[in-house]
Coordinates of C-alpha atoms in Angstrom, one line a residue:
M1 CA 109.5 97.1 115.9
Q2 CA 109.7 99.4 112.8
S3 CA 108.6 102.6 114.6
E4 CA 111.1 104.8 112.6
T5 CA 109.3 106.9 110.1
D6 CA 111.8 106.1 107.3
M7 CA 111.3 102.4 107.4
Q8 CA 109.5 101.2 104.3
V9 CA 108.8 97.7 103.0
L10 CA 108.2 97.6 99.3
D11 CA 106.0 95.0 97.7
L12 CA 108.3 93.8 95.0
T13 CA 105.4 92.0 93.3
K14 CA 104.1 95.4 92.4
E15 CA 107.1 97.8 92.4
Y16 CA 110.8 97.9 91.8
P17 CA 113.6 98.1 94.3
R18 CA 116.0 101.0 94.1
S19 CA 118.7 101.1 91.4
P20 CA 121.8 99.0 92.0
K21 CA 123.7 102.3 91.3
D22 CA 122.2 103.9 94.4
S23 CA 124.7 103.9 97.3
M24 CA 124.9 104.2 101.1
C25 CA 128.1 104.7 103.1
G26 CA 130.2 104.6 99.9
L27 CA 128.9 101.3 98.6
V28 CA 126.6 100.9 95.6
H29 CA 123.8 98.4 95.6
I30 CA 123.1 98.6 99.4
P31 CA 119.8 100.5 99.1
R32 CA 118.5 97.9 96.6
M33 CA 119.6 95.1 99.0
I34 CA 117.7 96.8 101.8
D35 CA 114.6 96.9 99.7
K36 CA 114.9 93.3 98.7
A37 CA 115.8 92.1 102.3
R38 CA 112.8 93.9 103.7
A39 CA 110.5 92.4 101.0
F40 CA 112.1 89.0 101.7
R41 CA 111.1 89.3 105.4
E42 CA 107.5 90.2 104.5
H43 CA 107.2 87.5 101.8
K44 CA 106.8 90.3 99.1
L45 CA 109.9 89.5 97.1
G46 CA 108.0 88.3 94.0
E47 CA 110.5 87.1 91.3
Y48 CA 113.4 88.9 92.9
I49 CA 116.2 86.9 94.5
F50 CA 117.7 87.7 97.9
P51 CA 120.6 87.1 98.0
C52 CA 121.3 87.3 94.2
P53 CA 124.9 87.1 92.9
L54 CA 125.4 90.8 93.2
D55 CA 124.1 90.7 96.8
K56 CA 126.5 87.9 97.6
L57 CA 129.5 90.0 96.4
V58 CA 128.5 92.8 98.8
L59 CA 127.7 90.4 101.7
N60 CA 131.1 88.7 101.3
F61 CA 132.8 92.1 101.2
M62 CA 131.0 93.1 104.4
R63 CA 131.6 89.7 106.0
V64 CA 127.9 89.5 106.9
D65 CA 125.5 86.7 106.0
E66 CA 122.2 87.3 104.4
I67 CA 120.1 86.6 107.5
E68 CA 122.0 89.2 109.6
F69 CA 121.7 91.7 106.7
A70 CA 118.0 91.0 106.4
D71 CA 117.4 91.2 110.1
K72 CA 119.2 94.6 110.3
A73 CA 117.4 95.9 107.2
Y74 CA 114.1 94.9 108.5
A75 CA 114.6 96.1 112.1
L76 CA 116.3 99.4 111.5
S77 CA 115.4 102.7 109.8
E78 CA 117.6 103.9 106.9
T79 CA 119.5 106.2 109.3
A80 CA 120.1 103.5 111.9
F81 CA 121.0 101.0 109.1
A82 CA 123.5 103.5 107.7
E83 CA 125.1 103.8 111.2
W84 CA 125.3 100.0 111.5
L85 CA 126.8 99.8 108.0
E86 CA 129.4 102.5 108.8
D87 CA 130.4 100.5 111.9
T88 CA 130.6 97.3 109.9
L89 CA 132.7 98.9 107.2
K90 CA 135.0 100.8 109.4
I91 CA 137.9 98.5 108.7
K92 CA 137.5 98.9 104.9
S93 CA 139.5 101.5 103.1
A94 CA 138.1 103.9 100.4
A95 CA 140.2 101.9 97.9
E96 CA 138.6 98.6 99.0
K97 CA 135.1 100.2 98.7
E98 CA 135.9 101.6 95.2
F99 CA 137.2 98.1 94.1
I100 CA 134.0 96.4 95.2
N101 CA 131.9 99.1 93.6
R102 CA 133.7 98.6 90.3
Q103 CA 133.1 94.8 90.6
I104 CA 129.4 95.4 91.1
L105 CA 128.9 98.1 88.5
G106 CA 131.1 96.4 85.9
R107 CA 129.9 92.8 86.2
K108 CA 129.0 91.3 82.8
P109 CA 127.8 87.9 81.7
D110 CA 130.7 85.5 82.2
N111 CA 129.9 82.7 79.7
E112 CA 128.2 82.2 76.4
D113 CA 124.9 80.9 78.0
R114 CA 124.7 83.9 80.3
L115 CA 125.5 86.3 77.4
K116 CA 122.8 84.8 75.3
Y117 CA 120.3 85.2 78.2
F118 CA 121.5 88.8 78.8
V119 CA 121.1 89.8 75.1
D120 CA 117.7 88.1 74.9
I121 CA 116.4 90.2 77.8
R122 CA 118.0 93.4 76.5
N123 CA 116.6 92.9 73.0
R124 CA 113.2 92.1 74.4
I125 CA 113.2 95.5 76.3
D126 CA 115.0 97.7 73.7
P127 CA 117.1 96.2 70.9
S128 CA 118.6 99.6 70.2
R129 CA 120.3 99.7 73.6
T130 CA 123.5 97.8 72.6
D131 CA 125.3 100.2 74.9
I132 CA 123.9 98.2 77.8
I133 CA 126.6 95.6 78.6
T134 CA 126.5 95.1 82.4
W135 CA 124.0 93.4 84.7
V136 CA 123.5 96.7 86.5
G137 CA 122.8 98.5 83.3
L138 CA 120.3 95.8 82.3
L139 CA 118.5 96.0 85.7
D140 CA 118.2 99.8 85.3
L141 CA 116.9 99.4 81.8
E142 CA 114.4 96.8 82.7
E143 CA 113.1 98.7 85.8
G144 CA 113.2 102.2 84.2
H145 CA 115.8 103.7 86.5

């Protein structure tokens, strides 16, 4: 089924998905979601979660459920997926895309327990990186993006 040359399934038990800052069709986080959805379908997700809270923001924005997204990500090449995504997003304005991008990129811990968890992880990786205050920043720090 995946005869396209740019279809790749990462083994997320051994490697990292793309950065949440990477974008496709004007939306951040989509390439990472593709990596996770494909790994999910191949049972190579490891400790990653699909759909995670950031994924759910995007899926809700797209008005697509995680199974449809995973099916498309798994069956289509990057080029064909981008075409499907463009069609799916054709009713969304540039302002709406920018709004959801800000929501994803700016998402921070939203309560004291989550903040403690966040700071513990950040400090374990690099206690000098107090500039890291968003989940996306923490993911990039943790994965070396």
